[in-house]
Amino acid sequence: MNQQLLVFFKALLGSCKDLLPIVLVIAFFQFAVLQQPMPNIADILVGLALVVLGLTFFIYGLEMGLFPIGESMAQAFARKGSINWLLTFAFCLGFGTTVAEPSLIAVAKEAAIVAATGGIINNTIDAQLSYANGLRYTVAFAVGFAIVIGVLRIIRGWPIHYLILGGYVVVVLMTIIAPNWIIGIAYDSGGVTTSTITVPLVTALGVGLASAIKGRNPMIDGFGLIAFASLTPMVFVMIYGMAIS
Amino acid sequence: MALLLEFFQTLKNTVIDVLPILSIILAFQLLVIRRPIPHIKQVGFGFIYVLIGLALFLLGLEKALFPLGKMMAEQLTAPEFIHEGAAVLTTVHWSDYAWVYVFAAAIGFSTTIAEPSLIAVALKAEEVSGGAINATSLRISVAIGVSVGIALGSYRIVVGHPLHYYIIAGYVVVVIQTFYCPKLIVPLAYDSGGVTTSTVTVPLVAALGLGLASTIPGRSPLIDGFGLIAFASLCPIIAVMAYAQLTQAKAHQVERNVKKRQRIKMNKRTLRQKKQEAEQAPIKIYQQDKQDR
């Protein structure tokens, strides 16, 4: 029991260390640059304590739950030997986790408002909603597609850099023909898709697959799924922008 | 009491967010794999810890860091702060925004260090590489990448250059680095681009970008406001590969130094031997001479 407590306190200390830079930055800018007193300090202290506690729990649960389940599923699929089921699972995982992603919903809504005021779409609630939803489903489909390609790469052992660099070429070509106003949103949508729970799960899946398949190196073949998931949304969102205008 | 209520509200939202993932996992486990999950109890508790942790984390951010960070981004980009007194900007010089760049770099670095998904990937990378890749160094190099990226992105919004020139230039750098850096790090480096921008970084960075684009004359939030996140996911790729290249160069240096030292040692040894031989030579000749006689 004592030992567990010790481990917990060590983890807590680690989380404090992770959070220290933010506290220093905010304090420096508040006092030295903006020269203002800290507003409601009690609230902020409580909030910081919650963040530290939350980070500690998250990392604890990561090693206990998320990593093992990702790896055990990857191994089970590899043993089963059915590529079709594995790819279906990959697509569902990518699509399902992205379509409900809160930061994507927020960005899509923001993009709809900006597009409506910019006169790209009609300035009605309906038009905004359908634009935001269209954006969301486009990105979710793109992420599902990305995980499928990534898993296929692990199975076949394709070198990652040809695929990613090829993707970059497609992005550059699309940038030339896509309408100007979609480019910023398209480039950003690559970054916002990968949430805090998806990332560990997908990483564990990739590493698990690469270690279960003979001849694959978990370091070289296991990583890279997230790279695909942040590349394809750019292409798909630019296609969406072209389709709308 | 109110805090507890808020916590349960956040927990409920987190559970709803996770529900799709959970149902996909369960459906495939039960219907396709058809085998019980190994260590089901431990995995279940792990999932619960993750949910509680995430809910606490988000609640804390919402209470402490986001309001303050967003307010700072607004105040630092406000015309009153840039040009003391003037409420509307007429001319903009990029050097007026020095504090904005410093803030962008600092907030980019510090939020990346606290990013939970980056911690997860760094831990996994350390485990898989058998310790060859150090989790902390990886996180620091990603954080440096993000901080450079966001500072550069803010500069771009201020001067108003087109976004895609920068991104395409970044791609060219990535392509060149890919061919010169150790093979082992390439997939991880590509991954680190997408990992960096999630729970902590995105809200603060988006606030900074929109604040900049809506206060500078001639910028539209539609074209210029977005795009900071794109910088934040491109620069870490470059930073991680650069870190790997530096480590490799250092390892080569160490190897070369060791070899050099060995060579010197060898030289010393052979010299000493020769010296001894030379010293003993007259004696040998004398002894030989004596024997002969």
Coordinates of C-alpha atoms in Angstrom, one line a residue:
Chain A
M1 CA 0.0 0.0 0.0
N2 CA 2.8 2.4 1.0
Q3 CA 4.6 1.6 -2.2
Q4 CA 1.6 2.4 -4.3
L5 CA 1.2 5.7 -2.5
L6 CA 4.9 6.4 -3.2
V7 CA 4.3 5.7 -6.9
F8 CA 1.3 7.9 -7.0
F9 CA 3.1 10.8 -5.4
K10 CA 6.0 10.4 -7.8
A11 CA 3.5 10.6 -10.7
L12 CA 1.9 13.6 -9.1
L13 CA 5.3 15.3 -8.9
G14 CA 5.9 14.5 -12.5
S15 CA 2.6 16.1 -13.5
C16 CA 3.5 19.2 -11.5
K17 CA 6.8 19.4 -13.4
D18 CA 4.9 19.1 -16.7
L19 CA 2.6 22.0 -15.7
L20 CA 5.3 24.3 -14.3
P21 CA 6.2 26.0 -17.7
I22 CA 2.6 27.1 -18.3
V23 CA 2.3 28.6 -14.9
L24 CA 5.6 30.5 -15.3
V25 CA 4.7 31.8 -18.7
I26 CA 1.3 33.1 -17.6
A27 CA 2.6 34.6 -14.4
F28 CA 5.4 36.4 -16.3
F29 CA 3.1 37.9 -18.9
Q30 CA 0.5 38.9 -16.3
F31 CA 2.9 40.6 -13.9
A32 CA 5.8 41.7 -16.1
V33 CA 4.4 42.5 -19.5
L34 CA 0.7 43.4 -19.0
Q35 CA 1.4 44.5 -15.4
Q36 CA -1.9 43.5 -14.0
P37 CA -2.9 41.7 -10.8
M38 CA -4.0 38.0 -11.0
P39 CA -7.8 37.9 -11.1
N40 CA -9.6 35.5 -8.7
I41 CA -6.5 33.6 -7.6
A42 CA -8.4 31.0 -5.5
D43 CA -10.2 29.8 -8.6
I44 CA -6.9 29.5 -10.5
L45 CA -5.2 27.5 -7.7
V46 CA -8.1 25.1 -7.6
G47 CA -8.1 24.7 -11.3
L48 CA -4.3 24.0 -11.3
A49 CA -4.7 21.4 -8.7
L50 CA -7.4 19.7 -10.8
V51 CA -5.2 19.8 -13.9
V52 CA -2.3 18.1 -12.0
L53 CA -4.6 15.5 -10.5
G54 CA -6.2 14.9 -13.9
L55 CA -3.0 14.4 -15.7
T56 CA -1.7 12.0 -13.1
F57 CA -4.9 9.8 -13.4
F58 CA -4.8 10.0 -17.2
I59 CA -1.2 8.6 -17.4
Y60 CA -2.0 6.0 -14.8
G61 CA -5.0 4.8 -16.8
L62 CA -3.1 4.9 -20.0
E63 CA -0.6 2.3 -19.0
M64 CA -3.3 0.2 -17.4
G65 CA -6.1 0.4 -19.9
L66 CA -5.6 2.1 -23.2
F67 CA -2.3 0.7 -24.3
P68 CA -3.1 -2.9 -23.4
I69 CA -6.4 -2.9 -25.1
G70 CA -5.0 -1.4 -28.3
E71 CA -2.2 -4.0 -28.4
S72 CA -4.3 -7.0 -27.5
M73 CA -6.8 -6.1 -30.2
A74 CA -4.0 -5.7 -32.8
Q75 CA -2.6 -9.1 -31.8
A76 CA -6.0 -10.7 -31.9
F77 CA -6.7 -9.4 -35.4
A78 CA -3.2 -10.5 -36.6
R79 CA -3.9 -14.0 -35.3
K80 CA -7.3 -14.1 -36.9
G81 CA -5.6 -13.3 -40.2
S82 CA -8.6 -11.5 -41.7
I83 CA -7.4 -8.3 -43.4
N84 CA -10.9 -7.2 -44.3
W85 CA -12.1 -7.2 -40.7
L86 CA -9.0 -5.4 -39.6
L87 CA -9.4 -2.7 -42.3
T88 CA -13.1 -2.3 -41.3
F89 CA -12.1 -1.9 -37.7
A90 CA -9.5 0.7 -38.7
F91 CA -12.0 2.7 -40.7
C92 CA -14.6 2.6 -37.9
L93 CA -12.0 3.7 -35.3
G94 CA -10.9 6.6 -37.4
F95 CA -14.3 7.7 -38.5
G96 CA -16.0 7.1 -35.1
T97 CA -13.5 8.9 -33.0
T98 CA -13.3 11.9 -35.2
V99 CA -16.9 12.6 -36.0
A100 CA -17.6 13.2 -32.3
E101 CA -14.4 15.1 -31.6
P102 CA -15.2 18.2 -29.6
S103 CA -12.3 20.3 -30.9
L104 CA -13.4 19.5 -34.5
I105 CA -17.0 20.4 -33.8
A106 CA -15.8 23.7 -32.3
V107 CA -13.5 24.5 -35.3
A108 CA -16.3 23.5 -37.8
K109 CA -18.8 25.8 -36.1
E110 CA -16.2 28.7 -36.1
A111 CA -15.4 28.1 -39.7
A112 CA -19.2 28.2 -40.6
I113 CA -19.7 31.5 -38.9
V114 CA -16.6 33.0 -40.6
A115 CA -17.7 31.6 -43.9
A116 CA -21.2 33.1 -43.5
T117 CA -19.9 36.5 -42.6
G118 CA -17.5 36.3 -45.5
G119 CA -20.4 35.6 -47.9
I120 CA -19.3 32.2 -49.0
I121 CA -22.5 30.6 -47.8
N122 CA -25.9 32.0 -47.0
N123 CA -26.1 33.7 -43.7
T124 CA -28.8 31.5 -42.2
I125 CA -28.6 29.0 -39.3
D126 CA -29.5 26.1 -41.7
A127 CA -26.8 26.9 -44.2
Q128 CA -24.2 27.3 -41.4
L129 CA -25.3 24.0 -39.8
S130 CA -25.1 22.1 -43.1
Y131 CA -21.7 23.6 -43.9
A132 CA -20.3 22.7 -40.4
N133 CA -21.7 19.2 -40.6
G134 CA -20.4 18.7 -44.1
L135 CA -16.9 19.8 -42.9
R136 CA -17.1 17.4 -39.9
Y137 CA -18.1 14.3 -42.0
T138 CA -15.5 15.1 -44.6
V139 CA -12.8 15.2 -41.9
A140 CA -14.1 12.1 -40.2
F141 CA -14.2 10.2 -43.5
A142 CA -10.6 11.4 -44.3
V143 CA -9.3 10.1 -40.9
G144 CA -11.0 6.7 -41.4
F145 CA -9.4 6.5 -44.8
A146 CA -6.1 7.5 -43.3
I147 CA -6.1 4.8 -40.7
V148 CA -7.0 2.2 -43.3
I149 CA -4.1 3.3 -45.5
G150 CA -1.8 3.3 -42.5
V151 CA -2.8 -0.2 -41.4
L152 CA -2.4 -1.5 -44.9
R153 CA 1.1 0.0 -44.9
I154 CA 2.0 -1.8 -41.7
I155 CA 0.8 -5.1 -43.2
R156 CA 2.6 -4.7 -46.5
G157 CA 5.7 -3.0 -45.0
W158 CA 5.6 0.0 -47.4
P159 CA 8.2 2.6 -46.5
I160 CA 6.4 5.5 -44.9
H161 CA 8.2 8.4 -46.5
Y162 CA 7.1 7.7 -50.0
L163 CA 3.5 7.8 -49.0
I164 CA 3.7 10.9 -46.8
L165 CA 5.9 12.8 -49.3
G166 CA 3.5 11.8 -52.1
G167 CA 0.7 13.1 -49.9
Y168 CA 2.5 16.4 -49.6
V169 CA 2.8 16.7 -53.4
V170 CA -1.0 16.2 -53.6
V171 CA -1.6 18.8 -50.9
V172 CA 0.6 21.3 -52.8
L173 CA -1.1 20.6 -56.1
M174 CA -4.6 20.9 -54.5
T175 CA -3.5 24.2 -52.9
I176 CA -3.0 25.7 -56.3
I177 CA -6.5 24.8 -57.6
A178 CA -8.5 25.0 -54.3
P179 CA -10.4 28.3 -53.5
N180 CA -8.4 30.6 -51.3
W181 CA -10.7 30.7 -48.3
I182 CA -10.7 27.0 -47.7
I183 CA -6.9 26.7 -47.5
G184 CA -6.4 27.9 -43.9
I185 CA -9.2 25.7 -42.6
A186 CA -8.0 22.7 -44.6
Y187 CA -4.4 23.0 -43.3
D188 CA -5.7 23.4 -39.7
S189 CA -8.1 20.5 -39.9
G190 CA -5.2 18.2 -40.2
G191 CA -4.0 19.2 -36.7
V192 CA -7.3 19.1 -34.8
T193 CA -8.4 15.7 -35.7
T194 CA -6.4 13.6 -33.3
S195 CA -7.8 13.6 -29.8
T196 CA -6.3 12.7 -26.5
I197 CA -7.9 9.2 -26.4
T198 CA -7.5 8.4 -30.1
V199 CA -3.8 9.0 -30.1
P200 CA -2.7 6.5 -27.5
L201 CA -5.2 3.9 -28.8
V202 CA -4.1 4.3 -32.4
T203 CA -0.4 4.3 -31.4
A204 CA -0.9 1.1 -29.4
L205 CA -2.7 -0.5 -32.4
G206 CA 0.1 0.3 -34.8
V207 CA 2.9 -0.8 -32.5
G208 CA 0.9 -4.0 -31.6
L209 CA 0.3 -4.8 -35.3
A210 CA 3.9 -4.2 -36.2
S211 CA 5.2 -6.5 -33.4
A212 CA 2.6 -9.2 -34.2
I213 CA 3.5 -9.4 -37.9
K214 CA 6.7 -11.2 -38.7
G215 CA 9.4 -9.1 -40.3
R216 CA 8.0 -5.8 -39.2
N217 CA 9.9 -3.5 -36.8
P218 CA 7.6 -1.8 -34.2
M219 CA 9.8 1.3 -34.3
I220 CA 9.9 1.7 -38.1
D221 CA 6.5 0.3 -39.0
G222 CA 4.5 0.8 -35.8
F223 CA 4.5 4.6 -35.8
G224 CA 3.1 6.7 -38.5
L225 CA -0.7 6.1 -38.3
I226 CA -1.3 9.6 -36.8
A227 CA 0.9 11.1 -39.6
F228 CA -1.6 9.8 -42.1
A229 CA -4.5 11.0 -40.0
S230 CA -3.2 14.6 -40.1
L231 CA -2.4 14.5 -43.8
T232 CA -5.6 13.2 -45.5
P233 CA -8.0 15.7 -43.9
M234 CA -6.2 18.6 -45.7
V235 CA -6.8 17.0 -49.1
F236 CA -10.4 16.0 -48.4
V237 CA -11.3 19.4 -47.0
M238 CA -9.9 21.2 -50.0
I239 CA -12.0 18.9 -52.2
Y240 CA -15.0 19.8 -50.1
G241 CA -14.2 23.5 -50.6
M242 CA -14.0 23.0 -54.3
A243 CA -17.3 21.0 -54.4
I244 CA -19.1 23.8 -52.5
S245 CA -18.0 26.7 -54.6
Chain B
M1 CA -20.4 21.6 -4.0
A2 CA -20.8 23.6 -7.2
L3 CA -17.3 22.3 -8.2
L4 CA -18.5 18.7 -7.7
L5 CA -21.5 19.4 -9.9
E6 CA -19.3 20.9 -12.6
F7 CA -17.0 17.9 -12.3
F8 CA -19.9 15.5 -12.9
Q9 CA -21.0 17.6 -15.9
T10 CA -17.5 17.4 -17.4
L11 CA -17.3 13.7 -16.7
K12 CA -20.6 13.1 -18.4
N13 CA -19.4 15.1 -21.5
T14 CA -16.1 13.1 -21.6
V15 CA -18.0 9.8 -21.3
I16 CA -20.3 10.9 -24.2
D17 CA -17.2 11.8 -26.3
V18 CA -15.6 8.4 -25.6
L19 CA -18.8 6.4 -26.2
P20 CA -18.2 5.9 -30.0
I21 CA -14.7 4.6 -29.4
L22 CA -15.9 2.3 -26.6
S23 CA -18.8 0.9 -28.6
I24 CA -16.5 0.2 -31.6
I25 CA -14.0 -1.6 -29.4
L26 CA -16.7 -3.6 -27.7
A27 CA -18.5 -4.5 -30.9
F28 CA -15.4 -5.7 -32.6
Q29 CA -14.2 -7.6 -29.5
L30 CA -17.5 -9.4 -29.0
L31 CA -18.7 -9.9 -32.6
V32 CA -15.5 -10.3 -34.6
I33 CA -12.7 -11.4 -32.3
R34 CA -15.1 -13.3 -30.1
R35 CA -12.6 -13.7 -27.3
P36 CA -12.7 -12.2 -23.8
I37 CA -10.4 -9.2 -23.3
P38 CA -7.3 -10.2 -21.4
H39 CA -7.0 -8.7 -17.9
I40 CA -10.5 -7.3 -18.3
K41 CA -10.6 -5.9 -14.7
Q42 CA -7.3 -4.0 -15.0
V43 CA -8.3 -2.6 -18.4
G44 CA -11.7 -1.6 -17.2
F45 CA -10.1 0.3 -14.2
G46 CA -7.6 1.8 -16.6
F47 CA -10.4 3.2 -18.8
I48 CA -12.2 4.6 -15.7
Y49 CA -8.9 6.3 -14.6
V50 CA -8.5 7.8 -18.1
L51 CA -12.0 9.2 -18.1
I52 CA -11.7 10.7 -14.6
G53 CA -8.3 12.0 -15.4
L54 CA -9.4 13.7 -18.6
A55 CA -12.5 15.2 -16.9
L56 CA -10.5 16.7 -14.1
F57 CA -7.9 17.9 -16.6
L58 CA -10.5 19.6 -18.8
L59 CA -12.3 21.1 -15.8
G60 CA -9.1 22.5 -14.4
L61 CA -8.1 24.0 -17.8
E62 CA -11.5 25.6 -18.1
K63 CA -11.2 27.1 -14.6
A64 CA -7.7 28.2 -14.5
L65 CA -5.7 28.4 -17.8
F66 CA -8.1 29.0 -20.7
P67 CA -9.8 32.2 -19.5
L68 CA -6.4 33.7 -18.5
G69 CA -4.6 32.6 -21.6
K70 CA -7.4 33.8 -23.9
M71 CA -7.6 37.1 -22.1
M72 CA -3.8 37.5 -22.5
A73 CA -3.9 36.8 -26.2
E74 CA -6.6 39.4 -26.6
Q75 CA -4.8 42.0 -24.5
L76 CA -1.5 41.5 -26.2
T77 CA -3.0 41.9 -29.7
A78 CA -5.3 44.8 -28.8
P79 CA -4.4 48.1 -30.6
E80 CA -4.2 49.9 -27.2
F81 CA -1.3 47.7 -26.1
I82 CA 0.6 47.8 -29.4
H83 CA 0.2 51.6 -29.9
E84 CA -0.3 53.1 -26.6
G85 CA -3.6 55.0 -26.6
A86 CA -4.5 54.6 -30.3
A87 CA -7.7 52.6 -30.5
V88 CA -7.5 51.8 -34.2
L89 CA -4.4 50.7 -36.1
T90 CA -3.6 52.4 -39.3
T91 CA -0.1 51.2 -40.1
V92 CA 1.4 48.0 -38.9
H93 CA 5.1 47.3 -38.5
W94 CA 6.0 43.7 -37.7
S95 CA 8.4 44.8 -34.9
D96 CA 5.6 46.4 -33.0
Y97 CA 4.4 42.9 -32.2
A98 CA 7.6 41.7 -30.4
W99 CA 5.7 40.7 -27.3
V100 CA 3.2 38.7 -29.3
Y101 CA 5.9 36.6 -30.8
V102 CA 7.5 36.0 -27.4
F103 CA 4.1 35.1 -26.0
A104 CA 3.4 32.8 -28.9
A105 CA 6.7 31.0 -28.5
A106 CA 6.4 30.7 -24.7
I107 CA 2.8 29.5 -24.8
G108 CA 3.5 27.0 -27.6
F109 CA 6.4 25.5 -25.7
S110 CA 4.7 25.3 -22.3
T111 CA 1.3 23.9 -23.5
T112 CA 3.1 21.2 -25.6
I113 CA 5.0 20.0 -22.5
A114 CA 1.7 19.5 -20.8
E115 CA -0.1 17.8 -23.7
P116 CA -1.4 14.4 -22.6
S117 CA -1.3 12.7 -26.0
L118 CA 2.3 13.7 -26.6
I119 CA 3.1 12.2 -23.2
A120 CA 1.4 9.0 -24.3
V121 CA 3.4 8.8 -27.6
A122 CA 6.7 9.7 -26.0
L123 CA 6.2 6.9 -23.3
K124 CA 5.4 4.4 -26.0
A125 CA 8.4 5.5 -28.1
E126 CA 10.7 5.1 -25.2
E127 CA 9.3 1.6 -24.4
V128 CA 9.5 0.4 -28.0
S129 CA 13.0 1.8 -28.7
G130 CA 14.2 0.1 -25.5
G131 CA 15.3 3.5 -24.1
A132 CA 17.2 4.6 -27.2
I133 CA 14.7 7.5 -27.5
N134 CA 14.4 9.4 -24.3
A135 CA 10.7 10.5 -23.6
T136 CA 11.7 13.8 -22.0
S137 CA 14.1 14.8 -24.8
L138 CA 11.5 13.9 -27.4
R139 CA 8.9 16.0 -25.7
I140 CA 11.3 19.0 -25.4
S141 CA 12.3 18.8 -29.1
V142 CA 8.6 18.7 -30.1
A143 CA 7.9 21.6 -27.8
I144 CA 10.7 23.7 -29.4
G145 CA 9.2 22.9 -32.8
V146 CA 5.8 24.1 -31.7
S147 CA 7.1 27.3 -30.2
V148 CA 9.1 28.2 -33.3
G149 CA 6.1 27.3 -35.4
I150 CA 3.6 29.4 -33.6
A151 CA 5.9 32.4 -33.4
L152 CA 6.5 32.1 -37.1
G153 CA 2.8 31.8 -37.7
S154 CA 2.0 34.9 -35.7
Y155 CA 4.7 36.8 -37.7
R156 CA 3.0 35.6 -40.9
I157 CA -0.4 36.9 -39.8
V158 CA 1.2 40.3 -38.9
V159 CA 3.0 40.7 -42.2
G160 CA 0.2 39.0 -44.2
H161 CA 2.2 36.6 -46.3
P162 CA 0.2 33.8 -47.9
L163 CA 0.1 30.7 -45.7
H164 CA 0.9 28.1 -48.3
Y165 CA 4.3 29.6 -49.1
Y166 CA 5.5 28.8 -45.6
I167 CA 3.9 25.4 -45.5
I168 CA 5.3 24.4 -48.8
A169 CA 8.8 25.6 -47.8
G170 CA 8.4 23.5 -44.6
Y171 CA 7.5 20.5 -46.7
V172 CA 10.7 20.9 -48.7
V173 CA 12.8 21.0 -45.5
V174 CA 11.0 17.9 -44.3
V175 CA 11.7 16.1 -47.6
I176 CA 15.4 16.9 -47.5
Q177 CA 15.7 15.9 -43.8
T178 CA 13.9 12.6 -44.4
F179 CA 16.8 11.4 -46.6
Y180 CA 19.5 12.4 -44.2
C181 CA 18.2 11.5 -40.8
P182 CA 18.3 8.1 -39.1
K183 CA 15.6 5.8 -40.5
L184 CA 14.3 4.8 -37.1
I185 CA 13.0 8.2 -36.2
V186 CA 11.2 9.1 -39.4
P187 CA 7.7 7.6 -38.7
L188 CA 7.8 9.0 -35.1
A189 CA 8.8 12.4 -36.4
Y190 CA 5.9 12.4 -38.8
D191 CA 3.5 11.3 -36.0
S192 CA 4.7 14.1 -33.7
G193 CA 3.3 16.7 -36.0
G194 CA -0.3 15.5 -35.5
V195 CA 0.1 14.7 -31.8
T196 CA 1.1 18.1 -30.6
T197 CA -2.1 20.0 -31.2
S198 CA -4.9 18.7 -29.1
T199 CA -6.6 19.5 -25.8
V200 CA -4.3 22.2 -24.4
T201 CA -2.7 23.9 -27.3
V202 CA -5.6 24.3 -29.8
P203 CA -7.9 26.6 -27.8
L204 CA -5.1 29.0 -26.7
V205 CA -3.5 29.1 -30.1
A206 CA -6.8 29.6 -32.0
A207 CA -7.6 32.5 -29.7
L208 CA -4.2 34.1 -30.5
G209 CA -4.7 33.7 -34.2
L210 CA -8.2 35.1 -34.3
G211 CA -7.2 38.0 -32.0
L212 CA -4.4 38.9 -34.3
A213 CA -6.3 38.6 -37.5
S214 CA -9.3 40.6 -36.3
T215 CA -7.3 43.6 -35.0
I216 CA -4.8 44.1 -37.8
P217 CA -6.2 46.1 -40.6
G218 CA -6.4 44.3 -43.9
R219 CA -6.4 40.8 -42.4
S220 CA -9.5 38.6 -42.6
P221 CA -10.1 36.0 -39.9
L222 CA -11.3 33.7 -42.6
I223 CA -8.0 33.5 -44.5
D224 CA -5.4 34.6 -41.8
G225 CA -6.9 33.6 -38.5
F226 CA -6.7 29.9 -39.2
G227 CA -3.4 28.5 -40.1
L228 CA -1.5 28.7 -36.8
I229 CA -2.2 25.1 -36.0
A230 CA -0.8 24.1 -39.4
F231 CA 2.5 25.7 -38.4
A232 CA 2.3 23.9 -35.0
S233 CA 1.9 20.6 -36.7
L234 CA 4.7 21.1 -39.3
C235 CA 7.5 22.5 -37.3
P236 CA 7.7 19.6 -34.7
I237 CA 8.4 17.2 -37.6
I238 CA 11.5 19.3 -38.5
A239 CA 12.5 19.6 -34.9
V240 CA 12.3 15.9 -34.1
M241 CA 14.3 15.0 -37.2
A242 CA 16.8 17.7 -36.3
Y243 CA 17.1 16.2 -32.8
A244 CA 17.8 12.8 -34.2
Q245 CA 20.4 14.2 -36.6
L246 CA 22.1 16.0 -33.7
T247 CA 22.1 12.9 -31.5
Q248 CA 23.5 10.9 -34.4
A249 CA 26.2 13.5 -35.1
K250 CA 27.1 13.5 -31.4
A251 CA 27.3 9.7 -31.3
H252 CA 29.6 9.8 -34.3
Q253 CA 31.7 12.4 -32.6
V254 CA 32.0 10.3 -29.5
E255 CA 32.9 7.2 -31.5
R256 CA 35.5 9.1 -33.4
N257 CA 37.0 10.5 -30.1
V258 CA 37.1 7.0 -28.6
K259 CA 38.9 5.7 -31.6
K260 CA 41.3 8.6 -31.5
R261 CA 42.0 8.0 -27.9
Q262 CA 42.5 4.3 -28.5
R263 CA 44.9 5.1 -31.3
I264 CA 46.9 7.4 -29.1
K265 CA 47.0 4.7 -26.4
M266 CA 48.1 2.2 -28.9
N267 CA 50.8 4.5 -30.1
K268 CA 51.9 5.1 -26.6
R269 CA 52.1 1.4 -25.9
T270 CA 54.1 0.6 -29.0
L271 CA 56.4 3.5 -28.3
R272 CA 57.0 2.3 -24.7
Q273 CA 57.7 -1.2 -26.0
K274 CA 60.1 0.1 -28.6
K275 CA 61.8 2.2 -25.9
Q276 CA 62.1 -0.8 -23.6
E277 CA 63.5 -2.9 -26.4
A278 CA 65.9 -0.2 -27.3
E279 CA 67.0 0.0 -23.7
Q280 CA 67.4 -3.7 -23.4
A281 CA 69.1 -4.1 -26.7
P282 CA 72.6 -3.2 -25.5
I283 CA 72.1 -5.6 -22.5
K284 CA 71.0 -8.3 -24.9
I285 CA 73.9 -7.8 -27.1
Y286 CA 76.2 -7.8 -24.1
Q287 CA 74.6 -11.1 -22.9
Q288 CA 74.8 -12.6 -26.3
D289 CA 78.3 -11.5 -26.6
K290 CA 79.1 -13.1 -23.2
Q291 CA 77.4 -16.3 -24.2
D292 CA 79.2 -16.5 -27.5
R293 CA 82.4 -16.1 -25.7

